[in-house]
């Protein structure tokens, strides 16, 4: 049953990627850029999902790391004319390094203290960037040239396909990670750190690893972000984006790989739709969606089917879903359970 | 000497505002164990409400008091409708809901009142008084006085009244308190209400300086979080001390260290949060939690 489901998921993912690979040849440059941005946010949210969803470390600093990646790429392109493609791994590594610097002290903190510190960190990027205008361009930011198209591919098509390829790579990496022995270790840290420590899981190493993955994913996303936007400024990566990514992770389904793509679509599309009437509606929709998704669908939109199924089952049989022999949501080792649901089940 | 005294006083005044908001955070934390990330945004909404009353012709002081009453109602509504349904589900669910509330409140304010900053009249005169060779703004003394009065009133409520005793019981031992006949759910709700009302005061104090806009509380909230973390999230007195320490540190250090300047002043609360959480995670006056499995 489980193997079947996993094959089905692989097939669905393959079809999705093939369809997405054809899209840029039929869409306008504007739409291609919008979809590319969805891929980019999906990478950042995916990283956050590994950190917050699987390992239970809530961070709103993902926009900071995205910004670090973005600035790294922009500086490398403008200062030493590094090819755009090479800035992608470079930005990933630089963000990972900063992530490591942050993780060392911060991961000793728990729960909301971690959120408090990451929230404060997000406010640091803009003043620091403005303080060193010779490298960062100061308040005006940096303009970078878009990468040139390759062969018959126009720039927007080229960047789209690069982002898609990188995205596929990161999603495959994340899926591999959570399906390896590290996956259950991460969840054990999330569900009860003391117990995890007691059964021999190196909790600090697990948490740091998750933070490094989250940082690297955000850094890679940041380098692609500047290739699409062609511009970085100190205020592009503030608390607004940080909270939007955080919201996207929870709306899509925290603790699910597929949820990242759904969350990213939400993060990119809602402001565009809301902007037609009033830009302020974006916040209202984000906020409401986060609250509703936490209250009503503990597994996010990606787990919607499972949640509904579970509730129906509960109603029809009158028994708790935790004791049903074949629960519609997968057991704890597969990536469809979220923090809240798995905690519920263990209680 | 005069300059230092002046900086210390303006630091204490700013710190009083951070302390007031930190106090709101602490009350929510003490009563429901939740860090309300929307506390600043709720205070921002309260400030818009104060301003709306004032623009209707209500005297400023009365407008703020009316807004405190409205905020109390908003606070209890939030607890009842948003926090209670997820209470006890996971440690983080309620805090994540408050992040959602942060985003929603910000958007609602922008939608209802627009995003352009609006002026806000000061509760105090713009005069300043001489004190030991320094000029101290009356508004600074006023902010300080308001916080002291606020803390004193809350102290009386919590330590000297029956309701306060029940609130403390409900926060520390909800099950036992319920068995002893305390209306626990109403008490938790009041905790959120009181916090929101205290936030309204913080908003009215800071508004003349930063203007009223949906983003007005962002930096202030970071300082308040730092103050609450420094003092210990469970200690009201700690929140106030934390606010003062951070306010004074900022006002005294920023003008004297060239590197910091005005841009990097935000690093001061951040450094304080970092140091405190690493060296003494429970804060100066907080109580260390013991983990049990």
XYZ file of N, CA, C and O in Angstrom, chain A residues 56-58 60 102 104-106 108-117 119-121 123-124 126-128 130-132 192-195 239-240 243-244 246-247 250 277-278 280-288 290-291 293-298 311 339-341 343-344 347, chain B residues 29 33-35 37 81-83 85-86 88-111 114-115 218-219 221-222 225-226 229 232-233 258-261 263-264 266-267 270 273-274 277-279 281-283 289 291-293:
528
model
N 10.351 21.053 13.835
C 9.640 21.787 14.879
C 10.318 23.055 15.359
O 10.007 23.567 16.425
N 11.256 23.596 14.565
C 11.932 24.825 14.970
C 11.326 25.989 14.192
O 11.594 26.160 13.011
N 10.490 26.796 14.872
C 9.772 27.855 14.172
C 10.673 29.057 13.928
O 11.188 29.648 14.861
N 11.034 32.747 11.560
C 10.496 33.668 10.573
C 11.633 34.368 9.831
O 11.429 35.357 9.144
N 24.021 31.762 12.679
C 22.795 32.035 13.436
C 22.412 30.813 14.274
O 22.034 30.928 15.436
N 24.126 28.360 15.592
C 24.919 27.968 16.764
C 24.337 28.468 18.070
O 24.046 27.673 18.954
N 24.135 29.804 18.205
C 23.530 30.230 19.464
C 22.019 30.006 19.510
O 21.474 29.616 20.540
N 21.341 30.235 18.368
C 19.889 30.333 18.391
C 19.212 28.993 18.674
O 18.184 28.939 19.337
N 19.884 26.791 20.610
C 19.797 26.396 22.016
C 18.466 26.858 22.597
O 18.077 26.433 23.682
N 17.808 27.755 21.885
C 16.534 28.283 22.369
C 15.400 27.397 21.899
O 15.521 26.688 20.922
N 14.287 27.486 22.595
C 13.185 26.611 22.240
C 11.942 27.389 21.879
O 11.711 28.485 22.359
N 11.154 26.746 21.010
C 9.811 27.219 20.708
C 9.748 28.687 20.388
O 10.457 29.167 19.509
N 8.909 29.410 21.132
C 8.675 30.802 20.760
C 9.888 31.687 20.994
O 9.986 32.736 20.407
N 10.830 31.270 21.858
C 12.041 32.075 22.004
C 12.802 32.117 20.687
O 13.371 33.137 20.299
N 12.795 30.983 19.987
C 13.427 30.938 18.678
C 12.724 31.893 17.728
O 13.352 32.629 16.966
N 11.386 31.911 17.804
C 10.628 32.824 16.951
C 10.948 34.275 17.293
O 11.070 35.118 16.404
N 11.081 34.565 18.595
C 11.388 35.926 19.027
C 12.708 36.381 18.414
O 12.805 37.467 17.831
N 13.727 35.516 18.512
C 15.052 35.921 18.025
C 15.064 36.015 16.503
O 15.615 36.964 15.936
N 12.594 36.677 14.602
C 11.826 37.869 14.246
C 12.709 39.114 14.354
O 12.717 39.974 13.477
N 13.489 39.194 15.443
C 14.354 40.357 15.623
C 15.448 40.384 14.557
O 15.805 41.451 14.053
N 15.973 39.203 14.185
C 17.044 39.141 13.193
C 16.605 39.714 11.847
O 17.401 40.344 11.146
N 14.851 42.160 11.270
C 14.922 43.615 11.262
C 16.355 44.136 11.124
O 16.574 45.322 11.021
N 17.337 43.218 11.163
C 18.734 43.642 11.146
C 19.242 43.863 9.729
O 20.052 44.749 9.479
N 18.138 45.137 6.871
C 18.019 46.428 6.200
C 19.000 47.478 6.747
O 19.746 48.071 5.966
N 19.065 47.712 8.074
C 20.042 48.704 8.545
C 21.501 48.319 8.257
O 22.301 49.184 7.926
N 21.821 47.035 8.350
C 23.207 46.628 8.101
C 23.563 46.872 6.626
O 24.630 47.403 6.304
N 22.221 49.012 4.637
C 22.317 50.457 4.374
C 23.621 51.041 4.914
O 24.078 52.078 4.459
N 24.204 50.357 5.897
C 25.414 50.871 6.537
C 26.645 50.687 5.644
O 27.645 51.361 5.825
N 26.599 49.767 4.692
C 27.778 49.497 3.858
C 27.457 49.723 2.376
O 27.466 48.800 1.573
N 9.193 15.569 20.744
C 9.628 15.663 22.135
C 11.141 15.590 22.199
O 11.738 14.520 22.080
N 11.731 16.767 22.402
C 13.179 16.841 22.339
C 13.848 16.026 23.435
O 14.876 15.392 23.210
N 13.241 16.059 24.610
C 13.858 15.348 25.739
C 13.886 13.845 25.470
O 14.897 13.168 25.668
N 12.750 13.340 24.971
C 12.685 11.917 24.655
C 13.665 11.574 23.531
O 14.376 10.568 23.582
N 10.223 41.936 7.099
C 9.350 41.089 7.896
C 8.102 40.694 7.101
O 7.537 39.615 7.316
N 7.713 41.531 6.136
C 6.543 41.205 5.320
C 6.745 39.891 4.578
O 5.925 38.977 4.654
N 7.102 36.871 7.066
C 5.831 36.350 7.564
C 5.023 35.699 6.451
O 4.317 34.724 6.675
N 5.159 36.234 5.222
C 4.441 35.630 4.100
C 4.939 34.203 3.870
O 4.143 33.282 3.658
N 6.404 32.289 6.074
C 5.965 31.526 7.241
C 4.506 31.109 7.055
O 4.132 29.945 7.243
N 3.686 32.090 6.629
C 2.268 31.809 6.395
C 2.107 30.770 5.296
O 1.333 29.819 5.425
N 2.540 27.257 6.427
C 1.441 26.699 7.207
C 0.190 26.509 6.374
O -0.578 25.582 6.590
N -8.099 45.163 -5.885
C -9.042 45.988 -5.138
C -8.308 46.873 -4.127
O -8.398 48.083 -4.184
N -7.557 46.247 -3.214
C -6.810 47.030 -2.224
C -5.652 46.171 -1.730
O -5.866 45.046 -1.281
N -4.032 46.185 0.836
C -4.107 45.787 2.242
C -4.835 44.466 2.432
O -4.642 43.785 3.437
N -5.665 44.106 1.450
C -6.408 42.852 1.577
C -5.462 41.652 1.625
O -5.812 40.608 2.166
N -4.271 41.821 1.045
C -3.301 40.723 1.068
C -3.089 40.211 2.486
O -3.193 39.016 2.745
N -2.820 41.148 3.401
C -2.583 40.772 4.785
C -3.797 40.093 5.386
O -3.680 39.107 6.114
N -4.991 40.636 5.070
C -6.212 40.056 5.626
C -6.352 38.602 5.163
O -6.643 37.706 5.953
N -6.106 38.384 3.864
C -6.266 37.031 3.322
C -5.208 36.088 3.894
O -5.518 34.984 4.350
N -3.940 36.529 3.893
C -2.874 35.712 4.480
C -3.231 35.313 5.900
O -3.176 34.151 6.291
N -3.547 36.358 6.690
C -3.782 36.134 8.111
C -4.935 35.175 8.336
O -4.832 34.210 9.096
N -6.056 35.444 7.623
C -7.215 34.585 7.773
C -6.874 33.158 7.353
O -7.255 32.194 8.024
N -3.986 31.649 7.384
C -3.146 30.981 8.386
C -4.015 30.484 9.531
O -3.918 29.328 9.963
N -4.881 31.381 10.029
C -5.702 31.019 11.179
C -6.635 29.861 10.834
O -6.732 28.876 11.565
N -6.265 27.686 8.454
C -5.564 26.431 8.170
C -5.096 25.767 9.468
O -5.096 24.550 9.560
N -4.734 26.578 10.465
C -4.330 25.979 11.738
C -5.549 25.406 12.473
O -5.518 24.317 13.030
N -6.666 26.174 12.443
C -7.827 25.750 13.232
C -8.551 24.589 12.581
O -8.929 23.624 13.241
N -8.747 24.677 11.258
C -9.630 23.699 10.621
C -8.881 22.566 9.933
O -9.311 21.423 9.964
N -7.760 22.887 9.307
C -7.026 21.847 8.579
C -5.624 21.739 9.136
O -4.692 22.321 8.581
N -5.454 21.001 10.222
C -4.129 20.954 10.845
C -3.055 20.448 9.888
O -1.883 20.605 10.140
N -12.163 13.067 9.220
C -13.334 13.549 9.940
C -14.578 12.747 9.580
O -15.382 12.414 10.433
N 2.670 18.810 12.414
C 2.961 18.878 13.840
C 1.715 18.542 14.637
O 1.698 17.676 15.486
N 0.630 19.273 14.307
C -0.527 19.186 15.178
C -1.163 17.797 15.114
O -1.514 17.233 16.134
N -1.259 17.256 13.888
C -1.978 15.991 13.813
C -1.205 14.889 14.526
O -1.774 14.116 15.267
N 0.859 15.135 16.898
C 0.798 15.300 18.338
C -0.532 14.826 18.882
O -0.613 14.210 19.922
N -1.583 15.144 18.122
C -2.897 14.693 18.550
C -2.934 13.187 18.708
O -3.490 12.661 19.644
N -1.307 11.748 21.724
C -1.900 11.998 23.040
C -2.952 10.979 23.397
O -3.829 10.737 22.629
N 1.003 35.976 28.366
C 1.819 34.784 28.589
C 1.485 34.144 29.925
O 1.362 32.938 30.054
N -0.107 31.244 28.583
C 1.088 30.556 28.114
C 1.367 30.753 26.637
O 2.040 29.953 26.007
N 0.839 31.840 26.066
C 1.027 32.099 24.641
C 1.819 33.392 24.474
O 1.572 34.359 25.190
N 2.791 33.387 23.558
C 3.412 34.654 23.184
C 2.560 35.251 22.078
O 2.425 34.668 21.012
N 2.157 37.277 19.257
C 2.928 38.033 18.275
C 2.107 39.166 17.674
O 2.652 40.041 17.022
N -12.530 33.479 20.418
C -12.786 32.934 19.079
C -11.553 32.314 18.421
O -11.684 31.385 17.641
N -10.365 32.843 18.719
C -9.192 32.377 17.976
C -8.246 31.526 18.805
O -7.659 30.569 18.305
N -8.058 31.890 20.061
C -7.026 31.215 20.850
C -7.579 29.961 21.514
O -6.968 28.901 21.478
N -9.947 27.820 20.732
C -10.120 26.590 19.938
C -8.820 25.817 19.724
O -8.866 24.605 19.526
N -7.682 26.488 19.730
C -6.436 25.751 19.497
C -5.661 25.539 20.789
O -4.594 24.944 20.781
N -4.089 24.105 23.905
C -3.846 22.734 24.318
C -3.634 21.782 23.162
O -3.413 20.602 23.365
N -3.721 22.291 21.908
C -3.529 21.365 20.804
C -2.048 21.062 20.619
O -1.627 19.933 20.694
N -1.263 22.083 20.349
C 0.190 21.896 20.385
C 0.754 23.131 21.063
O 0.068 24.132 21.219
N 2.007 23.027 21.429
C 2.627 24.151 22.114
C 2.621 25.389 21.218
O 2.499 26.505 21.694
N 2.738 25.187 19.899
C 2.946 26.334 19.022
C 1.684 26.824 18.330
O 1.670 27.913 17.805
N 0.629 25.989 18.306
C -0.526 26.332 17.474
C -1.040 27.733 17.785
O -1.281 28.530 16.877
N -1.172 28.064 19.077
C -1.731 29.365 19.438
C -0.810 30.497 19.001
O -1.277 31.539 18.524
N 0.508 30.293 19.136
C 1.429 31.349 18.714
C 1.358 31.562 17.204
O 1.461 32.689 16.724
N 1.171 30.456 16.458
C 1.065 30.591 15.002
C -0.218 31.333 14.644
O -0.237 32.168 13.745
N -1.289 31.052 15.391
C -2.531 31.791 15.165
C -2.306 33.282 15.394
O -2.803 34.117 14.636
N -1.503 33.633 16.405
C -1.265 35.068 16.623
C -0.445 35.673 15.491
O -0.587 36.857 15.204
N 0.409 34.862 14.847
C 1.116 35.378 13.662
C 0.102 35.666 12.552
O 0.172 36.699 11.873
N -0.875 34.770 12.397
C -1.947 35.018 11.432
C -2.713 36.286 11.777
O -3.021 37.105 10.909
N -2.952 36.465 13.069
C -3.666 37.657 13.532
C -2.856 38.919 13.237
O -3.402 39.961 12.864
N -1.540 38.818 13.407
C -0.626 39.929 13.083
C -0.877 40.376 11.645
O -1.121 41.551 11.364
N -0.812 39.403 10.710
C -0.979 39.730 9.289
C -2.360 40.313 9.021
O -2.511 41.306 8.311
N -3.381 39.668 9.623
C -4.751 40.099 9.362
C -4.992 41.497 9.921
O -5.554 42.361 9.233
N -4.542 41.754 11.159
C -4.776 43.052 11.788
C -4.109 44.156 10.977
O -4.683 45.224 10.748
N -2.887 43.864 10.514
C -2.169 44.819 9.708
C -2.951 45.163 8.436
O -3.101 46.329 8.072
N -3.461 44.112 7.782
C -4.228 44.326 6.555
C -5.529 45.063 6.811
O -5.905 45.974 6.060
N -6.213 44.692 7.897
C -7.493 45.322 8.214
C -7.297 46.822 8.455
O -8.040 47.656 7.927
N -6.244 47.159 9.212
C -5.990 48.573 9.488
C -5.728 49.332 8.193
O -6.248 50.435 7.988
N -4.924 48.730 7.304
C -4.635 49.384 6.033
C -5.896 49.566 5.196
O -6.090 50.580 4.526
N -6.775 48.568 5.256
C -7.997 48.605 4.458
C -8.968 49.646 5.005
O -9.554 50.415 4.254
N -6.456 53.180 5.726
C -5.435 53.587 4.757
C -4.042 53.457 5.324
O -3.867 53.288 6.528
N -3.040 53.511 4.436
C -1.675 53.260 4.900
C -0.891 54.544 5.137
O 0.217 54.514 5.643
N 5.837 47.947 14.501
C 6.854 46.940 14.170
C 8.108 47.020 15.030
O 8.367 46.135 15.844
N 8.896 48.105 14.914
C 10.113 48.200 15.720
C 9.810 48.221 17.217
O 10.519 47.597 18.008
N 7.507 46.803 18.773
C 7.195 45.453 19.229
C 8.466 44.634 19.459
O 8.556 43.870 20.417
N 9.469 44.827 18.583
C 10.734 44.124 18.772
C 11.371 44.536 20.109
O 11.852 43.701 20.876
N 9.417 42.934 22.876
C 9.778 41.517 23.002
C 11.098 41.380 23.736
O 11.258 40.528 24.620
N 12.041 42.237 23.364
C 13.346 42.207 24.024
C 13.189 42.496 25.506
O 13.787 41.832 26.357
N 11.633 39.499 27.179
C 12.598 38.408 27.277
C 13.638 38.715 28.343
O 14.029 37.847 29.123
N 12.055 38.466 31.792
C 11.433 37.177 32.101
C 9.982 37.254 31.680
O 9.244 38.106 32.170
N 9.578 36.367 30.769
C 8.239 36.488 30.180
C 7.126 36.361 31.205
O 5.992 36.715 30.947
N 30.064 55.815 17.500
C 29.877 56.249 16.115
C 29.342 55.144 15.224
O 28.472 55.350 14.406
N 29.900 53.944 15.411
C 29.573 52.844 14.520
C 28.081 52.543 14.527
O 27.502 52.197 13.505
N 27.456 52.701 15.698
C 26.056 52.292 15.806
C 25.124 53.275 15.115
O 24.337 52.900 14.259
N 25.269 54.563 15.457
C 24.424 55.560 14.807
C 22.950 55.251 14.981
O 22.567 54.461 15.839
N 20.954 54.075 12.482
C 20.544 52.926 11.675
C 20.651 51.618 12.459
O 19.778 50.778 12.418
N 21.787 51.446 13.135
C 22.053 50.146 13.742
C 21.558 50.060 15.178
O 21.867 49.111 15.890
N 18.884 49.215 16.249
C 18.081 48.002 16.432
C 18.955 46.844 16.924
O 18.469 45.885 17.516
N 20.277 46.956 16.694
C 21.161 45.888 17.156
C 21.212 45.826 18.680
O 21.542 44.793 19.246
N 18.527 43.564 20.013
C 18.823 42.228 19.508
C 19.951 41.589 20.318
O 19.856 40.434 20.738
N 18.627 40.609 23.676
C 17.831 39.369 23.618
C 18.764 38.168 23.560
O 18.620 37.200 24.298
N 19.737 38.264 22.650
C 20.670 37.158 22.457
C 21.366 36.787 23.764
O 21.346 35.641 24.193
N 18.958 35.402 26.505
C 18.418 34.072 26.261
C 19.507 33.012 26.343
O 19.247 31.864 26.688
N 20.734 33.403 26.029
C 21.811 32.418 26.103
C 22.309 32.228 27.527
O 22.600 31.122 27.957
N 22.401 33.345 28.262
C 23.003 33.253 29.588
C 21.975 32.941 30.668
O 22.255 32.239 31.627
N 18.096 32.070 30.266
C 16.919 31.978 29.400
C 15.616 32.387 30.084
O 14.685 32.819 29.434
N 15.538 32.288 31.392
C 14.287 32.648 32.050
C 14.166 34.155 32.247
O 13.154 34.640 32.713
N 15.210 34.917 31.877
C 15.162 36.357 32.074
C 15.586 36.734 33.475
O 15.827 35.877 34.330
N 11.725 27.213 33.940
C 10.781 26.109 33.843
C 11.509 24.783 33.949
O 12.588 24.616 33.404
N 11.564 20.946 32.914
C 10.933 20.111 31.902
C 10.665 18.730 32.474
O 11.518 18.117 33.105
N 9.466 18.256 32.282
C 9.169 16.892 32.691
C 8.619 16.131 31.505
O 7.936 16.714 30.671
N 8.900 14.863 31.464
C 8.423 14.089 30.317
C 7.244 13.229 30.753
O 7.318 12.608 31.805
